[in-house]
Amino acid sequence: LQSAGFSNNDISVLFPNKEGTKDFAHEHNTKAPEGAVAGAGTGGILGGTVGLLAGLGALALEGTLGGRMAEQMHFQAGHRAGSSEIRSWERSLPVLARDLLEAGLDSVEVVLEHALPLSSKRLDVLLAGRHPTTRQPSYVVVELKQWSAATAWEQDPQLVLIEGYGHHPQVHPVVQVRDYCQYLIDFTRWLHDQPEVVVGAAYLHNATSERAVSDLFDQPQDRQGRLFTGARRGDWLDFLREHLDSAVAGAPYADQLLSSACSPSPPTRC
């Protein structure tokens, strides 16, 4: 990134807390099972302002983004990323960088692959900043999906069928991101008294035809589970602006969350 012209102020690395317990369970979703980090604790493999994501976009054009991300994950979490996970980074992160820059949110703090406490689960992206209206901390959990088409599974409204996955239903992205938000709140002491500061959204950036994913909108949405598509990218940009102040640096708010004690409910020792 430095050789590409980015200053040290635009680059930071967040090291995960390796004191978390071992958890080898894999989540059944669009990432390959080997994409789960076991025992990574809390933190992310990369963090910084949107300038970092812009740098990642440049690396994607060079064809080195996946390799750089995989190196960071192996170095910080002791985990080797699978090929499907690397492809996901290469195809989704440059899109997110473009959207954040177009929304004017270049001061928002971006944490990639944030590991949830006491779990193998990771958030694709955690955006941290200040809410433009309430002036309170604001955290946006983002689940990135490359799906261009999907249909509801008739046997369970919380599952969907994806083209290319055969008859292997996947968790509905709204359900998935809502569960992530709730887990983050439940296990982060900083958030226990202010759960309203966390919102979640699934972003199907390749879904440029809303008809191809229309079934997914039958799933009820709420603050912690919103659904956006490439077909209505303007709505997605408005959502980001509604929850993140473009004039305020997000780093202090990210620090508050990432440095919070782990305090699961009901209380147990972390």
PDB file of C-alpha atoms in Angstrom:
ATOM      1  CA  LEU A   1       0.000   0.000   0.000  1.00  0.00           C
ATOM      2  CA  GLN A   2       2.849   2.383   0.781  1.00  0.00           C
ATOM      3  CA  SER A   3       4.425   1.697  -2.593  1.00  0.00           C
ATOM      4  CA  ALA A   4       1.053   2.495  -4.172  1.00  0.00           C
ATOM      5  CA  GLY A   5       1.126   5.950  -2.615  1.00  0.00           C
ATOM      6  CA  PHE A   6      -0.879   5.506   0.579  1.00  0.00           C
ATOM      7  CA  SER A   7       0.450   7.208   3.705  1.00  0.00           C
ATOM      8  CA  ASN A   8       0.889   5.534   7.083  1.00  0.00           C
ATOM      9  CA  ASN A   9      -2.204   7.435   8.296  1.00  0.00           C
ATOM     10  CA  ASP A  10      -4.297   5.503   5.790  1.00  0.00           C
ATOM     11  CA  ILE A  11      -3.011   2.077   6.809  1.00  0.00           C
ATOM     12  CA  SER A  12      -3.417   0.126  10.012  1.00  0.00           C
ATOM     13  CA  VAL A  13      -3.494  -3.520  10.981  1.00  0.00           C
ATOM     14  CA  LEU A  14      -5.713  -4.856  13.747  1.00  0.00           C
ATOM     15  CA  PHE A  15      -4.322  -7.931  15.462  1.00  0.00           C
ATOM     16  CA  PRO A  16      -6.867 -10.436  16.802  1.00  0.00           C
ATOM     17  CA  ASN A  17      -6.920 -11.448  20.429  1.00  0.00           C
ATOM     18  CA  LYS A  18      -5.609 -15.014  20.373  1.00  0.00           C
ATOM     19  CA  GLU A  19      -6.800 -15.795  23.894  1.00  0.00           C
ATOM     20  CA  GLY A  20     -10.257 -16.852  22.724  1.00  0.00           C
ATOM     21  CA  THR A  21     -11.370 -20.438  23.112  1.00  0.00           C
ATOM     22  CA  LYS A  22     -11.021 -22.963  20.329  1.00  0.00           C
ATOM     23  CA  ASP A  23     -14.128 -23.347  18.204  1.00  0.00           C
ATOM     24  CA  PHE A  24     -13.889 -25.538  15.137  1.00  0.00           C
ATOM     25  CA  ALA A  25     -17.528 -25.342  14.085  1.00  0.00           C
ATOM     26  CA  HIS A  26     -18.108 -24.184  10.512  1.00  0.00           C
ATOM     27  CA  GLU A  27     -20.990 -22.043   9.395  1.00  0.00           C
ATOM     28  CA  HIS A  28     -22.995 -23.348   6.444  1.00  0.00           C
ATOM     29  CA  ASN A  29     -23.020 -20.346   4.136  1.00  0.00           C
ATOM     30  CA  THR A  30     -21.472 -19.130   0.911  1.00  0.00           C
ATOM     31  CA  LYS A  31     -17.922 -19.119   2.240  1.00  0.00           C
ATOM     32  CA  ALA A  32     -16.064 -22.394   2.069  1.00  0.00           C
ATOM     33  CA  PRO A  33     -15.854 -24.233   5.413  1.00  0.00           C
ATOM     34  CA  GLU A  34     -12.094 -23.715   5.486  1.00  0.00           C
ATOM     35  CA  GLY A  35     -12.805 -19.978   5.551  1.00  0.00           C
ATOM     36  CA  ALA A  36     -13.668 -20.062   9.267  1.00  0.00           C
ATOM     37  CA  VAL A  37     -11.052 -18.888  11.731  1.00  0.00           C
ATOM     38  CA  ALA A  38     -10.791 -21.056  14.830  1.00  0.00           C
ATOM     39  CA  GLY A  39     -10.017 -19.364  18.117  1.00  0.00           C
ATOM     40  CA  ALA A  40      -9.179 -15.964  16.634  1.00  0.00           C
ATOM     41  CA  GLY A  41     -10.895 -14.061  19.435  1.00  0.00           C
ATOM     42  CA  THR A  42     -11.832 -10.497  18.565  1.00  0.00           C
ATOM     43  CA  GLY A  43     -10.252  -8.246  15.976  1.00  0.00           C
ATOM     44  CA  GLY A  44      -9.888  -8.141  12.211  1.00  0.00           C
ATOM     45  CA  ILE A  45      -7.210  -9.124   9.744  1.00  0.00           C
ATOM     46  CA  LEU A  46      -7.130  -5.601   8.286  1.00  0.00           C
ATOM     47  CA  GLY A  47      -8.469  -2.278   9.430  1.00  0.00           C
ATOM     48  CA  GLY A  48      -8.245   1.378   8.508  1.00  0.00           C
ATOM     49  CA  THR A  49     -10.062   4.175   6.771  1.00  0.00           C
ATOM     50  CA  VAL A  50     -11.733   3.836   3.390  1.00  0.00           C
ATOM     51  CA  GLY A  51      -8.341   4.804   1.964  1.00  0.00           C
ATOM     52  CA  LEU A  52      -7.293   1.287   2.899  1.00  0.00           C
ATOM     53  CA  LEU A  53     -10.126  -0.178   0.851  1.00  0.00           C
ATOM     54  CA  ALA A  54      -9.204   2.027  -2.070  1.00  0.00           C
ATOM     55  CA  GLY A  55      -5.728   0.570  -1.772  1.00  0.00           C
ATOM     56  CA  LEU A  56      -7.222  -2.899  -1.794  1.00  0.00           C
ATOM     57  CA  GLY A  57      -9.046  -1.956  -4.972  1.00  0.00           C
ATOM     58  CA  ALA A  58      -5.713  -1.061  -6.549  1.00  0.00           C
ATOM     59  CA  LEU A  59      -4.307  -4.408  -5.427  1.00  0.00           C
ATOM     60  CA  ALA A  60      -7.308  -6.140  -6.996  1.00  0.00           C
ATOM     61  CA  LEU A  61      -6.453  -4.545 -10.332  1.00  0.00           C
ATOM     62  CA  GLU A  62      -2.908  -5.826  -9.936  1.00  0.00           C
ATOM     63  CA  GLY A  63      -4.240  -9.294  -9.153  1.00  0.00           C
ATOM     64  CA  THR A  64      -2.549  -9.401  -5.735  1.00  0.00           C
ATOM     65  CA  LEU A  65      -5.444  -8.563  -3.382  1.00  0.00           C
ATOM     66  CA  GLY A  66      -6.374 -12.135  -2.500  1.00  0.00           C
ATOM     67  CA  GLY A  67      -2.799 -13.097  -1.829  1.00  0.00           C
ATOM     68  CA  ARG A  68      -2.166 -10.081   0.428  1.00  0.00           C
ATOM     69  CA  MET A  69      -5.326 -10.718   2.435  1.00  0.00           C
ATOM     70  CA  ALA A  70      -4.460 -14.410   2.775  1.00  0.00           C
ATOM     71  CA  GLU A  71      -0.976 -13.508   4.020  1.00  0.00           C
ATOM     72  CA  GLN A  72      -2.434 -11.235   6.695  1.00  0.00           C
ATOM     73  CA  MET A  73      -4.914 -13.890   7.821  1.00  0.00           C
ATOM     74  CA  HIS A  74      -2.220 -16.541   8.071  1.00  0.00           C
ATOM     75  CA  PHE A  75       0.140 -14.193   9.936  1.00  0.00           C
ATOM     76  CA  GLN A  76      -2.410 -12.849  12.405  1.00  0.00           C
ATOM     77  CA  ALA A  77      -4.807 -15.766  12.889  1.00  0.00           C
ATOM     78  CA  GLY A  78      -2.715 -18.767  11.895  1.00  0.00           C
ATOM     79  CA  HIS A  79      -5.298 -19.699   9.276  1.00  0.00           C
ATOM     80  CA  ARG A  80      -4.868 -20.393   5.571  1.00  0.00           C
ATOM     81  CA  ALA A  81      -7.696 -18.908   3.503  1.00  0.00           C
ATOM     82  CA  GLY A  82      -9.415 -21.138   0.986  1.00  0.00           C
ATOM     83  CA  SER A  83      -9.636 -20.346  -2.709  1.00  0.00           C
ATOM     84  CA  SER A  84     -13.336 -19.428  -2.545  1.00  0.00           C
ATOM     85  CA  GLU A  85     -12.673 -16.978   0.282  1.00  0.00           C
ATOM     86  CA  ILE A  86      -9.853 -15.341  -1.665  1.00  0.00           C
ATOM     87  CA  ARG A  87     -12.111 -14.974  -4.700  1.00  0.00           C
ATOM     88  CA  SER A  88     -14.789 -13.418  -2.490  1.00  0.00           C
ATOM     89  CA  TRP A  89     -12.356 -10.755  -1.255  1.00  0.00           C
ATOM     90  CA  GLU A  90     -11.176  -9.983  -4.768  1.00  0.00           C
ATOM     91  CA  ARG A  91     -14.696  -9.566  -6.137  1.00  0.00           C
ATOM     92  CA  SER A  92     -16.503  -7.853  -3.248  1.00  0.00           C
ATOM     93  CA  LEU A  93     -14.084  -5.538  -1.427  1.00  0.00           C
ATOM     94  CA  PRO A  94     -13.346  -3.260  -4.411  1.00  0.00           C
ATOM     95  CA  VAL A  95     -17.110  -2.837  -4.883  1.00  0.00           C
ATOM     96  CA  LEU A  96     -17.542  -1.836  -1.244  1.00  0.00           C
ATOM     97  CA  ALA A  97     -14.627   0.600  -1.499  1.00  0.00           C
ATOM     98  CA  ARG A  98     -16.223   2.271  -4.500  1.00  0.00           C
ATOM     99  CA  ASP A  99     -19.573   2.574  -2.746  1.00  0.00           C
ATOM    100  CA  LEU A 100     -18.130   4.070   0.437  1.00  0.00           C
ATOM    101  CA  LEU A 101     -16.098   6.597  -1.501  1.00  0.00           C
ATOM    102  CA  GLU A 102     -19.088   7.559  -3.633  1.00  0.00           C
ATOM    103  CA  ALA A 103     -21.162   7.987  -0.454  1.00  0.00           C
ATOM    104  CA  GLY A 104     -18.522  10.422   0.819  1.00  0.00           C
ATOM    105  CA  LEU A 105     -17.631   8.195   3.773  1.00  0.00           C
ATOM    106  CA  ASP A 106     -13.879   8.266   3.414  1.00  0.00           C
ATOM    107  CA  SER A 107     -13.336   8.868   7.155  1.00  0.00           C
ATOM    108  CA  VAL A 108     -15.318   5.823   8.294  1.00  0.00           C
ATOM    109  CA  GLU A 109     -13.266   3.081   9.944  1.00  0.00           C
ATOM    110  CA  VAL A 110     -13.385  -0.229   8.095  1.00  0.00           C
ATOM    111  CA  VAL A 111     -12.601  -3.538   9.824  1.00  0.00           C
ATOM    112  CA  LEU A 112     -12.355  -6.600   7.592  1.00  0.00           C
ATOM    113  CA  GLU A 113     -13.052 -10.172   8.745  1.00  0.00           C
ATOM    114  CA  HIS A 114     -13.842  -9.225  12.337  1.00  0.00           C
ATOM    115  CA  ALA A 115     -13.798 -12.399  14.443  1.00  0.00           C
ATOM    116  CA  LEU A 116     -16.722 -12.660  16.847  1.00  0.00           C
ATOM    117  CA  PRO A 117     -15.760 -13.492  20.454  1.00  0.00           C
ATOM    118  CA  LEU A 118     -15.632 -17.156  21.441  1.00  0.00           C
ATOM    119  CA  SER A 119     -16.669 -18.209  17.945  1.00  0.00           C
ATOM    120  CA  SER A 120     -15.318 -19.250  14.566  1.00  0.00           C
ATOM    121  CA  LYS A 121     -17.707 -16.806  12.907  1.00  0.00           C
ATOM    122  CA  ARG A 122     -16.430 -13.649  11.250  1.00  0.00           C
ATOM    123  CA  LEU A 123     -18.071 -10.502   9.948  1.00  0.00           C
ATOM    124  CA  ASP A 124     -17.250  -9.691   6.340  1.00  0.00           C
ATOM    125  CA  VAL A 125     -17.059  -5.992   7.166  1.00  0.00           C
ATOM    126  CA  LEU A 126     -17.645  -3.856  10.244  1.00  0.00           C
ATOM    127  CA  LEU A 127     -18.016  -0.119   9.616  1.00  0.00           C
ATOM    128  CA  ALA A 128     -17.490   2.168  12.594  1.00  0.00           C
ATOM    129  CA  GLY A 129     -18.235   5.859  12.971  1.00  0.00           C
ATOM    130  CA  ARG A 130     -20.609   8.385  14.492  1.00  0.00           C
ATOM    131  CA  HIS A 131     -24.310   8.553  13.724  1.00  0.00           C
ATOM    132  CA  PRO A 132     -25.078  11.781  11.842  1.00  0.00           C
ATOM    133  CA  THR A 133     -28.297  12.471  13.792  1.00  0.00           C
ATOM    134  CA  THR A 134     -27.942  10.995  17.279  1.00  0.00           C
ATOM    135  CA  ARG A 135     -24.184  11.729  17.484  1.00  0.00           C
ATOM    136  CA  GLN A 136     -23.823   8.373  19.193  1.00  0.00           C
ATOM    137  CA  PRO A 137     -21.450   5.603  18.096  1.00  0.00           C
ATOM    138  CA  SER A 138     -22.681   3.808  15.014  1.00  0.00           C
ATOM    139  CA  TYR A 139     -21.685   0.353  13.803  1.00  0.00           C
ATOM    140  CA  VAL A 140     -22.799  -1.193  10.520  1.00  0.00           C
ATOM    141  CA  VAL A 141     -22.330  -4.939  10.080  1.00  0.00           C
ATOM    142  CA  VAL A 142     -22.134  -5.802   6.375  1.00  0.00           C
ATOM    143  CA  GLU A 143     -22.552  -9.251   4.869  1.00  0.00           C
ATOM    144  CA  LEU A 144     -21.353  -9.204   1.261  1.00  0.00           C
ATOM    145  CA  LYS A 145     -22.910 -11.639  -1.200  1.00  0.00           C
ATOM    146  CA  GLN A 146     -21.950 -12.198  -4.821  1.00  0.00           C
ATOM    147  CA  TRP A 147     -25.267 -13.832  -5.666  1.00  0.00           C
ATOM    148  CA  SER A 148     -26.966 -12.617  -8.826  1.00  0.00           C
ATOM    149  CA  ALA A 149     -30.036 -14.833  -8.388  1.00  0.00           C
ATOM    150  CA  ALA A 150     -31.687 -16.608  -5.460  1.00  0.00           C
ATOM    151  CA  THR A 151     -35.058 -18.070  -4.527  1.00  0.00           C
ATOM    152  CA  ALA A 152     -36.704 -18.836  -1.210  1.00  0.00           C
ATOM    153  CA  TRP A 153     -36.620 -22.469  -0.120  1.00  0.00           C
ATOM    154  CA  GLU A 154     -40.214 -23.586   0.263  1.00  0.00           C
ATOM    155  CA  GLN A 155     -39.448 -25.845   3.224  1.00  0.00           C
ATOM    156  CA  ASP A 156     -37.976 -23.085   5.402  1.00  0.00           C
ATOM    157  CA  PRO A 157     -38.350 -19.310   4.889  1.00  0.00           C
ATOM    158  CA  GLN A 158     -34.999 -18.742   6.625  1.00  0.00           C
ATOM    159  CA  LEU A 159     -33.161 -20.614   3.871  1.00  0.00           C
ATOM    160  CA  VAL A 160     -32.621 -19.835   0.198  1.00  0.00           C
ATOM    161  CA  LEU A 161     -31.514 -21.694  -2.909  1.00  0.00           C
ATOM    162  CA  ILE A 162     -28.655 -20.234  -4.927  1.00  0.00           C
ATOM    163  CA  GLU A 163     -27.888 -20.865  -8.565  1.00  0.00           C
ATOM    164  CA  GLY A 164     -24.798 -23.027  -8.748  1.00  0.00           C
ATOM    165  CA  TYR A 165     -25.294 -24.607  -5.316  1.00  0.00           C
ATOM    166  CA  GLY A 166     -27.793 -27.230  -6.432  1.00  0.00           C
ATOM    167  CA  HIS A 167     -30.292 -28.332  -3.786  1.00  0.00           C
ATOM    168  CA  HIS A 168     -28.145 -27.197  -0.881  1.00  0.00           C
ATOM    169  CA  PRO A 169     -30.028 -24.356   0.805  1.00  0.00           C
ATOM    170  CA  GLN A 170     -28.076 -21.478   2.348  1.00  0.00           C
ATOM    171  CA  VAL A 171     -28.993 -19.257   5.278  1.00  0.00           C
ATOM    172  CA  HIS A 172     -31.028 -16.256   4.184  1.00  0.00           C
ATOM    173  CA  PRO A 173     -28.614 -13.283   4.219  1.00  0.00           C
ATOM    174  CA  VAL A 174     -30.995 -11.142   6.285  1.00  0.00           C
ATOM    175  CA  VAL A 175     -31.211 -13.890   8.920  1.00  0.00           C
ATOM    176  CA  GLN A 176     -27.448 -14.292   8.818  1.00  0.00           C
ATOM    177  CA  VAL A 177     -26.560 -10.640   9.325  1.00  0.00           C
ATOM    178  CA  ARG A 178     -29.251 -10.229  12.008  1.00  0.00           C
ATOM    179  CA  ASP A 179     -27.781 -13.153  13.936  1.00  0.00           C
ATOM    180  CA  TYR A 180     -24.308 -11.636  13.613  1.00  0.00           C
ATOM    181  CA  CYS A 181     -25.529  -8.314  15.010  1.00  0.00           C
ATOM    182  CA  GLN A 182     -27.216  -9.980  17.960  1.00  0.00           C
ATOM    183  CA  TYR A 183     -24.169 -12.093  18.714  1.00  0.00           C
ATOM    184  CA  LEU A 184     -21.917  -9.033  18.578  1.00  0.00           C
ATOM    185  CA  ILE A 185     -24.186  -7.187  21.017  1.00  0.00           C
ATOM    186  CA  ASP A 186     -24.547 -10.163  23.366  1.00  0.00           C
ATOM    187  CA  PHE A 187     -20.810 -10.754  23.683  1.00  0.00           C
ATOM    188  CA  THR A 188     -19.471  -7.183  23.665  1.00  0.00           C
ATOM    189  CA  ARG A 189     -19.819  -5.379  26.991  1.00  0.00           C
ATOM    190  CA  TRP A 190     -19.487  -1.970  25.323  1.00  0.00           C
ATOM    191  CA  LEU A 191     -22.748  -2.657  23.470  1.00  0.00           C
ATOM    192  CA  HIS A 192     -24.867  -4.149  26.253  1.00  0.00           C
ATOM    193  CA  ASP A 193     -26.439  -0.829  27.254  1.00  0.00           C
ATOM    194  CA  GLN A 194     -26.706   0.553  23.731  1.00  0.00           C
ATOM    195  CA  PRO A 195     -27.785  -2.206  21.329  1.00  0.00           C
ATOM    196  CA  GLU A 196     -29.461   0.379  19.108  1.00  0.00           C
ATOM    197  CA  VAL A 197     -26.067   1.571  17.840  1.00  0.00           C
ATOM    198  CA  VAL A 198     -25.630  -1.645  15.819  1.00  0.00           C
ATOM    199  CA  VAL A 199     -27.367  -2.120  12.481  1.00  0.00           C
ATOM    200  CA  GLY A 200     -26.889  -4.814   9.877  1.00  0.00           C
ATOM    201  CA  ALA A 201     -27.259  -5.185   6.140  1.00  0.00           C
ATOM    202  CA  ALA A 202     -26.771  -7.866   3.525  1.00  0.00           C
ATOM    203  CA  TYR A 203     -25.552  -6.439   0.224  1.00  0.00           C
ATOM    204  CA  LEU A 204     -26.063  -8.505  -2.938  1.00  0.00           C
ATOM    205  CA  HIS A 205     -23.958  -6.269  -5.160  1.00  0.00           C
ATOM    206  CA  ASN A 206     -24.143  -8.582  -8.199  1.00  0.00           C
ATOM    207  CA  ALA A 207     -27.952  -8.753  -8.114  1.00  0.00           C
ATOM    208  CA  THR A 208     -28.594  -6.186 -10.830  1.00  0.00           C
ATOM    209  CA  SER A 209     -32.025  -7.646 -11.601  1.00  0.00           C
ATOM    210  CA  GLU A 210     -34.291  -7.378  -8.580  1.00  0.00           C
ATOM    211  CA  ARG A 211     -36.674  -9.894 -10.095  1.00  0.00           C
ATOM    212  CA  ALA A 212     -33.950 -12.545  -9.808  1.00  0.00           C
ATOM    213  CA  VAL A 213     -33.888 -12.155  -6.006  1.00  0.00           C
ATOM    214  CA  SER A 214     -37.454 -10.967  -5.360  1.00  0.00           C
ATOM    215  CA  ASP A 215     -38.239 -13.967  -3.119  1.00  0.00           C
ATOM    216  CA  LEU A 216     -35.635 -12.808  -0.625  1.00  0.00           C
ATOM    217  CA  PHE A 217     -37.624  -9.663   0.167  1.00  0.00           C
ATOM    218  CA  ASP A 218     -40.379 -11.805   1.682  1.00  0.00           C
ATOM    219  CA  GLN A 219     -38.151 -12.244   4.721  1.00  0.00           C
ATOM    220  CA  PRO A 220     -39.094  -9.590   7.328  1.00  0.00           C
ATOM    221  CA  GLN A 221     -36.482  -6.868   7.712  1.00  0.00           C
ATOM    222  CA  ASP A 222     -35.538  -4.736  10.701  1.00  0.00           C
ATOM    223  CA  ARG A 223     -32.706  -2.491  11.891  1.00  0.00           C
ATOM    224  CA  GLN A 224     -30.318  -5.372  12.268  1.00  0.00           C
ATOM    225  CA  GLY A 225     -31.364  -7.170   9.120  1.00  0.00           C
ATOM    226  CA  ARG A 226     -31.719  -5.111   5.940  1.00  0.00           C
ATOM    227  CA  LEU A 227     -31.375  -6.301   2.354  1.00  0.00           C
ATOM    228  CA  PHE A 228     -29.871  -4.316  -0.516  1.00  0.00           C
ATOM    229  CA  THR A 229     -29.070  -5.212  -4.116  1.00  0.00           C
ATOM    230  CA  GLY A 230     -27.015  -3.845  -6.966  1.00  0.00           C
ATOM    231  CA  ALA A 231     -30.289  -3.068  -8.722  1.00  0.00           C
ATOM    232  CA  ARG A 232     -31.044  -0.442  -6.063  1.00  0.00           C
ATOM    233  CA  ARG A 233     -27.565   0.712  -5.269  1.00  0.00           C
ATOM    234  CA  GLY A 234     -28.846   4.206  -4.506  1.00  0.00           C
ATOM    235  CA  ASP A 235     -30.848   2.838  -1.565  1.00  0.00           C
ATOM    236  CA  TRP A 236     -27.707   1.180  -0.260  1.00  0.00           C
ATOM    237  CA  LEU A 237     -25.721   4.423  -0.433  1.00  0.00           C
ATOM    238  CA  ASP A 238     -28.547   6.267   1.343  1.00  0.00           C
ATOM    239  CA  PHE A 239     -28.537   3.627   4.088  1.00  0.00           C
ATOM    240  CA  LEU A 240     -24.814   4.113   4.660  1.00  0.00           C
ATOM    241  CA  ARG A 241     -25.190   7.900   4.826  1.00  0.00           C
ATOM    242  CA  GLU A 242     -28.103   7.576   7.272  1.00  0.00           C
ATOM    243  CA  HIS A 243     -25.960   5.691   9.775  1.00  0.00           C
ATOM    244  CA  LEU A 244     -22.463   7.124   9.348  1.00  0.00           C
ATOM    245  CA  ASP A 245     -21.342  10.749   9.603  1.00  0.00           C
ATOM    246  CA  SER A 246     -19.093  11.682   6.702  1.00  0.00           C
ATOM    247  CA  ALA A 247     -17.443  14.502   8.678  1.00  0.00           C
ATOM    248  CA  VAL A 248     -16.280  12.481  11.690  1.00  0.00           C
ATOM    249  CA  ALA A 249     -13.366  10.057  11.890  1.00  0.00           C
ATOM    250  CA  GLY A 250     -14.486   6.552  12.760  1.00  0.00           C
ATOM    251  CA  ALA A 251     -11.260   5.312  14.363  1.00  0.00           C
ATOM    252  CA  PRO A 252     -12.137   6.245  17.988  1.00  0.00           C
ATOM    253  CA  TYR A 253     -15.462   4.430  17.722  1.00  0.00           C
ATOM    254  CA  ALA A 254     -13.810   1.324  16.290  1.00  0.00           C
ATOM    255  CA  ASP A 255     -11.273   1.404  19.131  1.00  0.00           C
ATOM    256  CA  GLN A 256     -14.051   1.537  21.729  1.00  0.00           C
ATOM    257  CA  LEU A 257     -15.715  -1.558  20.342  1.00  0.00           C
ATOM    258  CA  LEU A 258     -12.568  -3.557  19.609  1.00  0.00           C
ATOM    259  CA  SER A 259     -11.102  -2.888  23.053  1.00  0.00           C
ATOM    260  CA  SER A 260     -14.311  -3.822  24.879  1.00  0.00           C
ATOM    261  CA  ALA A 261     -14.268  -6.711  27.310  1.00  0.00           C
ATOM    262  CA  CYS A 262     -15.926  -9.948  26.297  1.00  0.00           C
ATOM    263  CA  SER A 263     -18.992 -10.382  28.487  1.00  0.00           C
ATOM    264  CA  PRO A 264     -21.396 -13.047  27.238  1.00  0.00           C
ATOM    265  CA  SER A 265     -24.953 -13.275  28.461  1.00  0.00           C
ATOM    266  CA  PRO A 266     -25.747 -15.218  30.554  1.00  0.00           C
ATOM    267  CA  PRO A 267     -22.453 -14.375  32.267  1.00  0.00           C
ATOM    268  CA  THR A 268     -19.687 -16.933  31.874  1.00  0.00           C
ATOM    269  CA  ARG A 269     -15.954 -16.625  32.008  1.00  0.00           C
ATOM    270  CA  CYS A 270     -14.393 -15.600  28.648  1.00  0.00           C
TER     271      CYS A 270
END
